DNA sequence: GCGAATTTTCAACTCGTTTTGAAAGTTCTG
DNA sequence: CAGAACTTTCAAAACGAGTTGAAAATTCGC
């Protein structure tokens, strides 16, 4: 599945300055990219950037470090970190000997996405489903007298139903991917991935 | 999988006025809901609303009808409809005897979501993957002299790699779900759905 | 080809979201 | 318990995505 890729940088030892520069650029581009991507998917840019910063750092950082790195205000950092903690993808840690609060991002990518999926489902999908069911209830079981009405009603109910059925299926899959039997589903998804790519020609 | 649901409205014939009212409310709530949902997922509210309007109407509508229903400007309607057409989930149709252009939404929910998936993948996922690969190239194959650098580099590359691998898998799955062997994958997804819900306890 | 009907474009504007920063609150330390 | 270190809050400012509407462009029928 993984294509062999050529090493892009020389195999000869590099000096520390070089490595530092490359690392810094790599981090910065990753953070920018993540922020941009978040924006496309309805996640505030800064929130995604803070998360990316913590993720790519791979170590706990305190508020000031984040403020300096991203050049954002203290208030913004505070609020954003809180949201990330609410989402469950960043944790507070207390480093002994330091009074400041530190934050670290979940490093397991699968766990990360499961968490995000669970949160978004809970907050955004489930309420939609509920409202959609109420929508259906409005016209469900109405018995029209003339055939024109009947036609309309039938179409309408069919449309609502197919949408609802589909979304319920999506919700089911999410729920399955989300419950703590995570390893199982990781396997399942990988299988699905290879299965689908093979049949794509 | 589908739970039996009780009819919520009486089984006795209803008059036309009643039905009209219920239908209108159902449509309006559906449109509002869809718009709200879109907004959560990075789709402009109006764009989602226009799509919802066409979808739930189940018949071609012209620009003016849409303008009236959603109370938006002509310019807005024009641009939004174009985006929907670009996305491939709305088509232009010409009704004989009418000079106006009409628009109709894809009615097959699966096809609809496959199209959306394909578009978003192409526009938002693939570019991210590309940039992420470039990101990795920056630090890939660097050979640090001291073990501290080595440590850092190793961690960094691991993080980038796990993220990249994961996203590539997601892209693969999307591609599989997306290619025109759609029926197959519909079956696959349903299977996954029931499989995962069964194991969830 | 001309004029009416219709659609598209785009600069200005609007409005909701995000960010700021200073003030208030909290928690820790001596 | 007082004072310092640090965090959170929130009203106001900045910002930008989305919207408008009138003018330009296009299309169609005669």
Coordinates of C-alpha atoms (C1' of nucleotides) in Angstrom, one line a residue:
Chain A
X1 CA 0.0 0.0 0.0
X2 CA 2.8 2.4 0.9
X3 CA 4.7 3.3 -2.1
X4 CA 8.5 3.3 -1.7
X5 CA 9.7 6.8 -1.8
X6 CA 13.2 8.0 -2.5
X7 CA 15.0 9.9 0.3
X8 CA 14.9 13.5 -0.8
X9 CA 17.8 14.8 1.2
X10 CA 21.3 13.5 1.0
X11 CA 22.4 10.6 3.1
X12 CA 25.5 12.4 4.4
X13 CA 25.5 13.9 7.9
X14 CA 24.0 17.4 8.1
X15 CA 25.0 20.0 10.6
X16 CA 22.8 21.2 13.4
X17 CA 22.0 24.6 11.9
X18 CA 20.7 23.0 8.8
X19 CA 18.5 20.6 10.7
X20 CA 17.1 23.3 12.9
X21 CA 16.2 25.4 9.9
X22 CA 14.5 22.5 8.1
X23 CA 12.6 21.5 11.2
X24 CA 11.4 24.9 11.8
X25 CA 10.2 25.3 8.2
X26 CA 8.5 21.9 8.3
X27 CA 6.7 22.8 11.5
X28 CA 5.6 26.2 10.2
X29 CA 4.3 24.8 7.0
X30 CA 2.5 22.0 8.8
X31 CA 0.8 24.5 11.2
X32 CA -0.2 26.7 8.3
X33 CA -1.6 23.8 6.4
X34 CA -3.5 22.5 9.3
X35 CA -5.0 25.9 10.0
X36 CA -6.1 26.2 6.4
X37 CA -7.5 22.8 6.3
X38 CA -9.5 23.4 9.5
X39 CA -11.0 26.5 8.0
X40 CA -12.3 24.5 5.1
X41 CA -14.0 22.1 7.5
X42 CA -15.7 24.5 9.8
X43 CA -13.0 24.6 12.5
X44 CA -11.7 28.1 13.4
X45 CA -8.3 28.6 11.9
X46 CA -6.6 29.5 15.1
X47 CA -8.0 26.5 16.9
X48 CA -6.6 24.2 14.2
X49 CA -3.3 26.1 14.3
X50 CA -2.9 25.7 18.1
X51 CA -3.7 22.1 17.8
X52 CA -1.2 21.6 15.0
X53 CA 1.5 23.4 17.0
X54 CA 1.0 21.1 19.9
X55 CA 0.8 18.1 17.8
X56 CA 3.9 18.7 15.7
X57 CA 5.9 19.9 18.7
X58 CA 5.3 16.5 20.3
X59 CA 5.9 17.9 23.7
X60 CA 3.8 19.9 26.2
X61 CA 3.9 23.6 25.7
X62 CA 2.7 26.4 27.9
X63 CA 0.5 29.3 26.9
X64 CA 3.3 31.7 26.4
X65 CA 5.2 29.5 24.0
X66 CA 2.0 29.1 22.0
X67 CA 1.4 32.8 22.0
X68 CA 4.9 33.5 20.8
X69 CA 4.9 30.9 18.2
X70 CA 1.5 31.8 16.6
X71 CA 1.6 35.5 17.5
X72 CA -1.9 35.5 19.0
X73 CA -3.2 37.3 22.0
X74 CA -3.4 35.8 25.5
X75 CA -7.1 35.9 25.5
X76 CA -7.4 34.1 22.2
X77 CA -4.9 31.4 23.3
X78 CA -6.8 30.9 26.5
X79 CA -10.2 30.5 24.8
X80 CA -8.9 28.3 22.0
X81 CA -7.0 26.0 24.4
X82 CA -10.2 25.6 26.4
X83 CA -12.1 24.6 23.3
X84 CA -9.5 22.1 22.3
X85 CA -9.7 20.6 25.8
X86 CA -13.5 20.5 25.6
X87 CA -13.1 18.6 22.3
X88 CA -10.9 16.2 24.1
X89 CA -7.9 16.4 21.7
X90 CA -5.7 18.4 24.0
X91 CA -4.9 17.8 27.6
X92 CA -3.6 19.9 30.4
X93 CA -0.4 18.7 32.1
X94 CA 1.4 20.0 35.1
X95 CA 5.1 19.9 34.8
X96 CA 6.8 19.5 38.1
X97 CA 8.9 22.5 39.0
X98 CA 7.0 24.8 36.8
X99 CA 4.0 26.7 37.9
X100 CA 2.6 27.3 34.4
X101 CA 0.0 25.1 32.9
X102 CA 1.2 23.0 29.9
X103 CA -0.8 21.5 27.1
X104 CA -0.2 18.6 25.0
X105 CA -2.0 17.2 22.0
X106 CA -3.1 13.6 21.5
X107 CA -0.3 11.9 19.5
X108 CA -2.1 8.8 18.3
X109 CA -3.6 9.9 15.0
X110 CA -6.4 7.3 15.1
X111 CA -7.4 8.2 18.6
X112 CA -7.4 11.8 17.5
X113 CA -9.7 11.3 14.7
X114 CA -12.0 9.0 16.7
X115 CA -12.3 11.8 19.2
X116 CA -13.1 14.4 16.7
X117 CA -15.6 12.1 15.0
X118 CA -17.3 11.4 18.3
X119 CA -17.5 15.1 19.2
X120 CA -18.8 16.3 15.9
X121 CA -21.3 13.5 15.7
X122 CA -22.6 14.3 19.1
X123 CA -22.7 18.0 18.5
X124 CA -23.7 18.3 14.9
X125 CA -25.0 15.1 13.5
X126 CA -27.3 13.8 16.2
X127 CA -29.2 17.1 16.6
X128 CA -29.7 17.2 12.8
X129 CA -31.1 13.7 12.8
X130 CA -33.5 14.5 15.6
X131 CA -34.8 17.6 13.8
X132 CA -35.1 15.7 10.6
X133 CA -37.2 13.1 12.3
X134 CA -39.5 15.8 13.5
X135 CA -39.6 17.1 10.0
X136 CA -40.8 13.8 8.8
X137 CA -43.4 13.5 11.5
X138 CA -45.1 16.6 10.1
X139 CA -46.1 14.9 6.9
X140 CA -46.0 11.3 7.8
X141 CA -49.2 9.5 7.9
X142 CA -51.2 12.3 6.4
X143 CA -54.0 10.9 4.1
X144 CA -54.7 13.2 1.2
X145 CA -58.1 13.2 -0.5
X146 CA -57.1 14.0 -4.1
X147 CA -54.4 12.3 -6.1
X148 CA -52.4 15.4 -6.8
X149 CA -51.8 16.0 -3.1
X150 CA -51.1 12.3 -2.7
X151 CA -48.5 12.6 -5.4
X152 CA -46.8 15.5 -3.8
X153 CA -46.9 14.0 -0.4
X154 CA -45.5 10.7 -1.5
X155 CA -42.5 12.4 -3.2
X156 CA -41.9 14.6 -0.3
X157 CA -41.9 11.7 2.2
X158 CA -39.7 9.6 0.0
X159 CA -37.1 12.4 -0.2
X160 CA -37.1 13.0 3.5
X161 CA -36.9 9.3 4.2
X162 CA -34.1 8.6 1.8
X163 CA -32.1 11.4 3.3
X164 CA -32.9 10.3 6.8
X165 CA -32.0 6.7 6.1
X166 CA -28.7 7.7 4.6
X167 CA -27.8 10.0 7.5
X168 CA -28.7 7.4 10.0
X169 CA -26.4 5.0 8.3
X170 CA -23.6 7.5 8.4
X171 CA -24.3 8.1 12.1
X172 CA -24.2 4.3 12.7
X173 CA -20.9 4.0 11.0
X174 CA -19.5 6.9 13.0
X175 CA -20.7 5.4 16.2
X176 CA -19.1 2.1 15.3
X177 CA -15.8 3.8 14.4
X178 CA -16.0 5.7 17.6
X179 CA -16.7 3.3 20.3
X180 CA -13.7 2.2 22.3
X181 CA -13.2 -1.1 20.4
X182 CA -11.0 1.1 18.3
X183 CA -8.5 -1.4 17.2
X184 CA -11.1 -3.5 15.5
X185 CA -12.4 -0.7 13.5
X186 CA -8.9 0.5 12.5
X187 CA -8.5 -2.9 11.0
X188 CA -11.9 -2.7 9.3
X189 CA -11.1 0.7 7.8
X190 CA -7.8 -0.4 6.5
X191 CA -9.4 -3.4 4.9
X192 CA -12.1 -1.2 3.4
X193 CA -9.3 1.1 2.1
X194 CA -7.4 -1.6 0.3
X195 CA -10.6 -3.3 -0.9
X196 CA -11.9 -0.1 -2.5
X197 CA -8.6 0.9 -4.0
X198 CA -8.1 -2.5 -5.6
X199 CA -11.4 -2.4 -7.3
X200 CA -10.8 1.1 -8.6
X201 CA -9.2 0.8 -12.0
Chain B
X1 CA -31.8 -1.8 11.0
X2 CA -34.8 0.5 10.4
X3 CA -36.8 0.7 13.6
X4 CA -40.5 0.5 13.1
X5 CA -42.0 3.9 13.8
X6 CA -45.6 4.7 14.6
X7 CA -47.5 7.0 12.2
X8 CA -47.6 10.3 14.0
X9 CA -50.6 11.7 12.2
X10 CA -54.1 10.3 12.1
X11 CA -55.0 7.7 9.5
X12 CA -58.2 9.5 8.6
X13 CA -58.3 11.6 5.4
X14 CA -57.1 15.1 5.8
X15 CA -58.2 18.1 3.8
X16 CA -56.0 19.9 1.2
X17 CA -55.4 23.0 3.3
X18 CA -54.0 20.9 6.2
X19 CA -51.7 19.1 3.9
X20 CA -50.5 22.2 2.2
X21 CA -49.7 23.8 5.5
X22 CA -47.8 20.7 6.8
X23 CA -45.9 20.4 3.6
X24 CA -44.9 24.0 3.6
X25 CA -43.7 23.8 7.2
X26 CA -41.8 20.6 6.6
X27 CA -40.1 22.1 3.6
X28 CA -39.2 25.2 5.4
X29 CA -37.7 23.4 8.3
X30 CA -35.8 21.1 6.1
X31 CA -34.3 24.0 4.2
X32 CA -33.4 25.8 7.4
X33 CA -31.9 22.6 8.8
X34 CA -29.8 21.9 5.8
X35 CA -28.5 25.4 5.7
X36 CA -27.5 25.2 9.4
X37 CA -25.9 21.9 8.8
X38 CA -23.9 23.2 5.8
X39 CA -22.6 26.1 7.8
X40 CA -21.2 23.6 10.4
X41 CA -19.3 21.8 7.7
X42 CA -17.8 24.6 5.8
X43 CA -20.5 25.0 3.2
X44 CA -22.0 28.5 2.8
X45 CA -25.4 28.6 4.4
X46 CA -27.1 30.0 1.3
X47 CA -25.6 27.4 -0.9
X48 CA -26.9 24.7 1.3
X49 CA -30.3 26.3 1.5
X50 CA -30.6 26.6 -2.3
X51 CA -29.6 23.0 -2.6
X52 CA -32.1 22.0 0.0
X53 CA -34.8 24.0 -1.7
X54 CA -34.3 22.2 -5.0
X55 CA -33.9 18.9 -3.4
X56 CA -37.0 19.0 -1.3
X57 CA -39.1 20.5 -4.1
X58 CA -38.3 17.5 -6.2
X59 CA -38.9 19.5 -9.4
X60 CA -37.0 22.0 -11.4
X61 CA -37.3 25.6 -10.2
X62 CA -36.2 28.8 -11.9
X63 CA -34.1 31.5 -10.4
X64 CA -37.1 33.7 -9.5
X65 CA -38.8 31.0 -7.6
X66 CA -35.7 30.4 -5.6
X67 CA -35.2 34.1 -5.0
X68 CA -38.7 34.4 -3.7
X69 CA -38.6 31.4 -1.6
X70 CA -35.3 32.1 0.1
X71 CA -35.5 35.9 -0.1
X72 CA -32.0 36.4 -1.5
X73 CA -30.8 38.7 -4.1
X74 CA -30.5 37.9 -7.8
X75 CA -26.8 38.1 -7.8
X76 CA -26.5 35.8 -4.8
X77 CA -28.8 33.3 -6.4
X78 CA -26.9 33.4 -9.7
X79 CA -23.5 32.8 -8.0
X80 CA -24.8 30.2 -5.7
X81 CA -26.4 28.2 -8.4
X82 CA -23.3 28.3 -10.4
X83 CA -21.3 26.9 -7.5
X84 CA -23.8 24.1 -7.1
X85 CA -23.5 23.3 -10.8
X86 CA -19.7 23.3 -10.5
X87 CA -20.0 20.9 -7.6
X88 CA -22.2 18.7 -9.8
X89 CA -25.1 18.4 -7.5
X90 CA -27.5 20.6 -9.4
X91 CA -28.2 20.6 -13.1
X92 CA -29.6 23.1 -15.5
X93 CA -32.7 22.1 -17.4
X94 CA -34.6 23.9 -20.1
X95 CA -38.3 23.6 -19.9
X96 CA -40.0 23.8 -23.2
X97 CA -42.2 26.8 -23.6
X98 CA -40.3 28.7 -21.0
X99 CA -37.3 30.9 -21.7
X100 CA -36.1 30.9 -18.1
X101 CA -33.4 28.5 -17.0
X102 CA -34.5 25.9 -14.5
X103 CA -32.5 24.0 -12.0
X104 CA -32.9 20.7 -10.4
X105 CA -31.1 18.9 -7.7
X106 CA -29.8 15.3 -7.8
X107 CA -32.5 13.2 -6.1
X108 CA -30.4 10.1 -5.5
X109 CA -29.0 10.6 -2.0
X110 CA -26.1 8.2 -2.6
X111 CA -25.1 9.8 -5.8
X112 CA -25.4 13.2 -4.1
X113 CA -23.0 12.2 -1.4
X114 CA -20.6 10.5 -3.7
X115 CA -20.5 13.7 -5.8
X116 CA -19.9 15.9 -2.8
X117 CA -17.2 13.5 -1.5
X118 CA -15.4 13.5 -4.8
X119 CA -15.5 17.2 -5.1
X120 CA -14.3 17.9 -1.6
X121 CA -11.6 15.3 -1.9
X122 CA -10.3 16.8 -5.1
X123 CA -10.5 20.4 -3.9
X124 CA -9.6 20.0 -0.3
X125 CA -8.0 16.7 0.6
X126 CA -5.6 16.1 -2.3
X127 CA -3.9 19.5 -2.2
X128 CA -3.4 19.0 1.6
X129 CA -1.8 15.6 1.0
X130 CA 0.5 17.1 -1.6
X131 CA 1.6 19.9 0.7
X132 CA 2.0 17.4 3.5
X133 CA 4.3 15.3 1.4
X134 CA 6.4 18.3 0.6
X135 CA 6.5 19.0 4.3
X136 CA 7.9 15.6 4.9
X137 CA 10.4 15.9 2.2
X138 CA 12.0 18.8 4.1
X139 CA 13.2 16.7 7.0
X140 CA 13.2 13.3 5.4
X141 CA 16.6 11.7 5.0
X142 CA 18.4 14.3 7.1
X143 CA 21.2 12.7 9.0
X144 CA 21.8 14.5 12.3
X145 CA 25.3 14.4 13.9
X146 CA 24.2 14.5 17.6
X147 CA 21.7 12.3 19.3
X148 CA 19.6 15.1 20.6
X149 CA 18.9 16.3 17.0
X150 CA 18.3 12.7 16.0
X151 CA 15.7 12.3 18.7
X152 CA 13.9 15.4 17.6
X153 CA 14.0 14.6 14.0
X154 CA 12.8 11.1 14.5
X155 CA 9.8 12.2 16.5
X156 CA 9.0 14.9 14.0
X157 CA 9.2 12.5 11.0
X158 CA 7.1 9.9 12.9
X159 CA 4.4 12.4 13.5
X160 CA 4.3 13.7 10.0
X161 CA 4.3 10.2 8.7
X162 CA 1.5 8.9 10.9
X163 CA -0.6 11.8 9.9
X164 CA 0.2 11.4 6.3
X165 CA -0.5 7.7 6.3
X166 CA -3.8 8.2 8.0
X167 CA -4.9 10.9 5.5
X168 CA -3.8 8.8 2.6
X169 CA -6.0 6.0 3.9
X170 CA -8.9 8.4 4.2
X171 CA -8.3 9.6 0.6
X172 CA -8.1 6.0 -0.6
X173 CA -11.4 5.1 1.0
X174 CA -13.0 8.2 -0.4
X175 CA -11.7 7.4 -3.8
X176 CA -13.1 3.9 -3.5
X177 CA -16.5 5.2 -2.4
X178 CA -16.4 7.7 -5.2
X179 CA -15.6 5.8 -8.3
X180 CA -18.5 4.9 -10.4
X181 CA -18.7 1.3 -9.2
X182 CA -21.1 3.0 -6.7
X183 CA -23.5 0.2 -6.1
X184 CA -20.7 -2.0 -4.8
X185 CA -19.6 0.4 -2.2
X186 CA -23.1 1.2 -1.2
X187 CA -23.3 -2.4 -0.2
X188 CA -19.9 -2.3 1.5
X189 CA -20.9 0.7 3.5
X190 CA -24.2 -0.7 4.6
X191 CA -22.3 -3.8 5.7
X192 CA -19.8 -1.8 7.6
X193 CA -22.7 0.1 9.2
X194 CA -24.4 -3.0 10.5
X195 CA -21.1 -4.7 11.4
X196 CA -20.0 -1.8 13.6
X197 CA -23.4 -1.3 15.2
X198 CA -23.6 -4.9 16.2
X199 CA -20.2 -4.9 17.9
X200 CA -21.1 -1.7 19.7
X201 CA -22.5 -2.6 23.0
Chain C
dG1 C1' -30.0 42.7 -36.5
dC2 C1' -32.8 44.9 -32.9
dG3 C1' -34.9 45.0 -28.6
dA4 C1' -36.6 42.6 -24.7
dA5 C1' -35.8 39.1 -21.4
dT6 C1' -32.7 36.9 -18.7
dT7 C1' -28.2 36.0 -16.6
dT8 C1' -23.7 37.3 -14.9
dT9 C1' -20.4 40.2 -12.9
dC10 C1' -18.2 42.9 -9.4
dA11 C1' -17.3 46.9 -6.3
dA12 C1' -19.3 48.4 -2.2
dC13 C1' -21.4 47.0 1.8
dT14 C1' -23.2 44.2 5.7
dC15 C1' -23.1 41.3 9.2
dG16 C1' -21.5 37.5 11.9
dT17 C1' -17.2 35.6 13.7
dT18 C1' -12.8 36.0 15.6
dT19 C1' -9.4 38.5 18.0
dT20 C1' -7.6 41.7 21.2
dG21 C1' -6.1 43.5 25.6
dA22 C1' -7.1 45.2 29.9
dA23 C1' -9.5 44.1 34.0
dA24 C1' -11.1 40.6 37.1
dG25 C1' -10.4 36.2 38.9
dT26 C1' -7.9 32.4 40.6
dT27 C1' -4.2 29.8 42.6
dC28 C1' 0.0 29.2 44.5
dT29 C1' 4.0 30.5 47.7
dG30 C1' 6.3 32.2 51.4
Chain D
dC1 C1' -3.0 36.1 54.6
dA2 C1' -0.6 39.2 51.3
dG3 C1' 1.4 39.4 47.1
dA4 C1' 3.0 37.5 42.9
dA5 C1' 2.3 34.5 39.0
dC6 C1' -0.7 32.9 36.1
dT7 C1' -5.4 32.3 33.8
dT8 C1' -9.9 33.6 32.3
dT9 C1' -13.4 36.8 31.0
dC10 C1' -15.7 40.1 28.0
dA11 C1' -16.7 44.4 25.7
dA12 C1' -15.0 46.6 21.9
dA13 C1' -12.3 46.5 17.5
dA14 C1' -10.8 44.2 13.5
dC15 C1' -11.6 41.2 10.0
dG16 C1' -13.4 38.7 6.3
dA17 C1' -16.8 35.8 4.2
dG18 C1' -21.1 36.4 2.2
dT19 C1' -24.5 39.5 0.1
dT20 C1' -26.4 43.1 -2.6
dG21 C1' -28.0 45.6 -6.7
dA22 C1' -27.1 48.1 -10.5
dA23 C1' -24.6 47.9 -14.7
dA24 C1' -22.7 44.9 -18.4
dA25 C1' -23.1 40.9 -21.0
dT26 C1' -25.6 37.4 -23.1
dT27 C1' -29.3 35.0 -25.2
dC28 C1' -33.5 34.6 -27.5
dG29 C1' -37.5 35.8 -30.5
dC30 C1' -39.2 38.4 -34.1

